[in-house]
Amino acid sequence: MNRRDFIQQSLLASCGIAAGALALDSCSKPSSASPAPSAPTVNFTIDISTSQYNALQVNGNYLYANNVIIARDNSGNFVALYQVCTHAGCTVQFNGTNQFPCPCHGSVFSESGAVLNGPASSPLKKYNTQLTGTQLHVWG
Ligand code: FES
């Protein structure tokens, strides 16, 4: 093998390795999924007697505030979770009873933020809630 052949063989070999690495990389990630941003720390209070937030006076309703989905479940408990799905960043919803489905790819989260159904594999951050009169404090 002369020098020219050696260089050609080396280039072909390195291109094959690079192509293989790209193929493996693309196979290891779900299509169009990118990591969701990490959940922020929050500390805010909303007044559920105001028109902006009074949906929370009824069991089964929910709303969004400061990147948090706040739901009143079918038992009347307040649940606050980070609203950004851990799969690829879509905004989760509330099913009116006790689960938080993501409309994009079918993930479902429990009231604790745990994954009930993938493709998401990480839980949603859960925040604390405390109702005093009509003031709902959300923090964590
Ligand atoms: S973004 Fe894919 S399931 Fe939520």
Short mmCIF file of C-alpha atoms and ligand atoms in Angstrom, two decimals:
data_model
loop_
_atom_site.label_atom_id
_atom_site.label_comp_id
_atom_site.label_asym_id
_atom_site.label_seq_id
_atom_site.Cartn_x
_atom_site.Cartn_y
_atom_site.Cartn_z
CA MET A 1 0.00 0.00 0.00
CA ASN A 2 1.46 3.31 -1.03
CA ARG A 3 0.94 6.59 0.79
CA ARG A 4 -2.00 7.67 -1.40
CA ASP A 5 -3.82 4.35 -0.83
CA PHE A 6 -3.16 4.59 2.91
CA ILE A 7 -4.69 8.10 3.10
CA GLN A 8 -7.73 7.07 1.02
CA GLN A 9 -8.30 4.00 3.20
CA SER A 10 -7.99 6.09 6.38
CA LEU A 11 -10.48 8.69 5.15
CA LEU A 12 -13.00 6.04 4.16
CA ALA A 13 -12.64 4.32 7.54
CA SER A 14 -13.15 7.54 9.51
CA CYS A 15 -16.18 8.47 7.39
CA GLY A 16 -17.67 5.07 8.09
CA ILE A 17 -17.17 5.53 11.84
CA ALA A 18 -18.72 9.01 11.72
CA ALA A 19 -21.69 7.78 9.72
CA GLY A 20 -22.18 4.95 12.18
CA ALA A 21 -22.05 7.34 15.14
CA LEU A 22 -24.62 9.61 13.50
CA ALA A 23 -26.92 6.67 12.83
CA LEU A 24 -26.66 5.48 16.44
CA ASP A 25 -27.22 8.99 17.77
CA SER A 26 -30.32 9.51 15.68
CA CYS A 27 -31.70 6.12 16.72
CA SER A 28 -31.26 6.79 20.43
CA LYS A 29 -33.48 9.87 20.59
CA PRO A 30 -37.27 9.98 20.22
CA SER A 31 -38.33 11.82 17.10
CA SER A 32 -38.71 15.56 17.55
CA ALA A 33 -38.25 15.30 21.32
CA SER A 34 -35.96 17.67 23.14
CA PRO A 35 -35.43 17.96 26.87
CA ALA A 36 -37.94 20.11 28.71
CA PRO A 37 -36.51 23.01 30.67
CA SER A 38 -36.01 22.43 34.37
CA ALA A 39 -38.86 23.47 36.62
CA PRO A 40 -38.48 26.83 38.33
CA THR A 41 -38.97 27.66 41.97
CA VAL A 42 -42.18 29.66 42.46
CA ASN A 43 -43.83 31.56 45.29
CA PHE A 44 -47.05 33.41 44.48
CA THR A 45 -50.63 33.86 45.66
CA ILE A 46 -53.79 34.10 43.56
CA ASP A 47 -57.23 35.21 44.69
CA ILE A 48 -59.75 32.63 43.50
CA SER A 49 -62.63 35.07 44.04
CA THR A 50 -61.42 37.22 41.12
CA SER A 51 -62.69 36.61 37.60
CA GLN A 52 -59.19 35.71 36.39
CA TYR A 53 -58.95 32.76 38.78
CA ASN A 54 -62.52 31.91 39.82
CA ALA A 55 -62.54 28.76 37.70
CA LEU A 56 -60.83 27.17 40.70
CA GLN A 57 -63.98 27.55 42.78
CA VAL A 58 -65.39 24.53 40.92
CA ASN A 59 -64.07 20.98 41.22
CA GLY A 60 -62.60 19.64 37.97
CA ASN A 61 -61.43 23.00 36.63
CA TYR A 62 -57.88 24.20 36.07
CA LEU A 63 -55.88 27.18 34.93
CA TYR A 64 -52.30 28.30 34.36
CA ALA A 65 -50.35 30.87 36.34
CA ASN A 66 -46.61 31.53 36.29
CA ASN A 67 -45.87 28.34 34.31
CA VAL A 68 -47.81 26.26 36.82
CA ILE A 69 -50.96 24.29 36.06
CA ILE A 70 -53.29 24.62 39.04
CA ALA A 71 -56.18 22.20 39.21
CA ARG A 72 -59.03 21.56 41.62
CA ASP A 73 -59.57 17.83 41.49
CA ASN A 74 -62.86 16.00 41.77
CA SER A 75 -62.39 15.82 45.56
CA GLY A 76 -61.85 19.57 45.87
CA ASN A 77 -58.10 19.36 46.49
CA PHE A 78 -55.81 21.89 44.83
CA VAL A 79 -52.94 20.43 42.82
CA ALA A 80 -50.12 22.52 41.33
CA LEU A 81 -47.60 21.06 38.89
CA TYR A 82 -45.03 22.54 36.52
CA GLN A 83 -46.98 22.91 33.29
CA VAL A 84 -44.17 21.90 30.90
CA CYS A 85 -44.19 18.21 29.92
CA THR A 86 -40.90 16.50 30.68
CA HIS A 87 -40.97 14.67 27.33
CA ALA A 88 -40.64 17.50 24.83
CA GLY A 89 -42.01 20.61 26.46
CA CYS A 90 -45.70 20.77 25.55
CA THR A 91 -48.17 22.24 28.03
CA VAL A 92 -49.99 19.59 30.05
CA GLN A 93 -53.74 19.74 30.70
CA PHE A 94 -56.07 18.43 33.42
CA ASN A 95 -58.63 15.72 32.77
CA GLY A 96 -61.16 17.06 35.29
CA THR A 97 -60.70 14.26 37.78
CA ASN A 98 -57.15 13.47 38.89
CA GLN A 99 -54.76 13.16 35.94
CA PHE A 100 -52.69 15.51 33.79
CA PRO A 101 -52.48 14.36 30.15
CA CYS A 102 -50.12 15.89 27.62
CA PRO A 103 -51.83 16.55 24.27
CA CYS A 104 -48.67 16.14 22.19
CA HIS A 105 -47.63 12.49 22.50
CA GLY A 106 -49.90 10.95 25.13
CA SER A 107 -47.94 11.14 28.36
CA VAL A 108 -50.10 11.21 31.49
CA PHE A 109 -49.06 12.42 34.95
CA SER A 110 -50.65 11.81 38.34
CA GLU A 111 -51.49 14.43 40.95
CA SER A 112 -48.08 13.81 42.50
CA GLY A 113 -46.46 14.52 39.12
CA ALA A 114 -45.48 10.87 38.58
CA VAL A 115 -45.50 9.46 35.07
CA LEU A 116 -48.53 7.18 34.58
CA ASN A 117 -48.03 6.80 30.83
CA GLY A 118 -45.06 7.62 28.58
CA PRO A 119 -43.25 8.57 26.46
CA ALA A 120 -42.25 10.98 29.24
CA SER A 121 -39.92 9.25 31.68
CA SER A 122 -39.43 11.99 34.28
CA PRO A 123 -42.04 13.34 36.69
CA LEU A 124 -43.45 16.84 36.71
CA LYS A 125 -42.40 19.03 39.61
CA LYS A 126 -45.15 19.32 42.21
CA TYR A 127 -45.68 22.55 44.13
CA ASN A 128 -47.23 23.12 47.55
CA THR A 129 -50.65 24.75 47.81
CA GLN A 130 -52.44 26.38 50.75
CA LEU A 131 -55.87 27.99 50.60
CA THR A 132 -56.60 30.69 53.18
CA GLY A 133 -60.01 32.24 52.60
CA THR A 134 -59.91 32.93 48.87
CA GLN A 135 -56.12 33.31 48.73
CA LEU A 136 -54.36 30.32 47.18
CA HIS A 137 -50.65 30.27 47.94
CA VAL A 138 -48.49 28.22 45.55
CA TRP A 139 -44.83 27.63 46.30
CA GLY A 140 -41.94 25.23 46.05
S1 FES B 1 -44.36 16.62 24.93
FE1 FES B 1 -44.43 14.56 24.31
S2 FES B 1 -45.83 13.64 25.67
FE2 FES B 1 -45.70 15.68 26.34
#
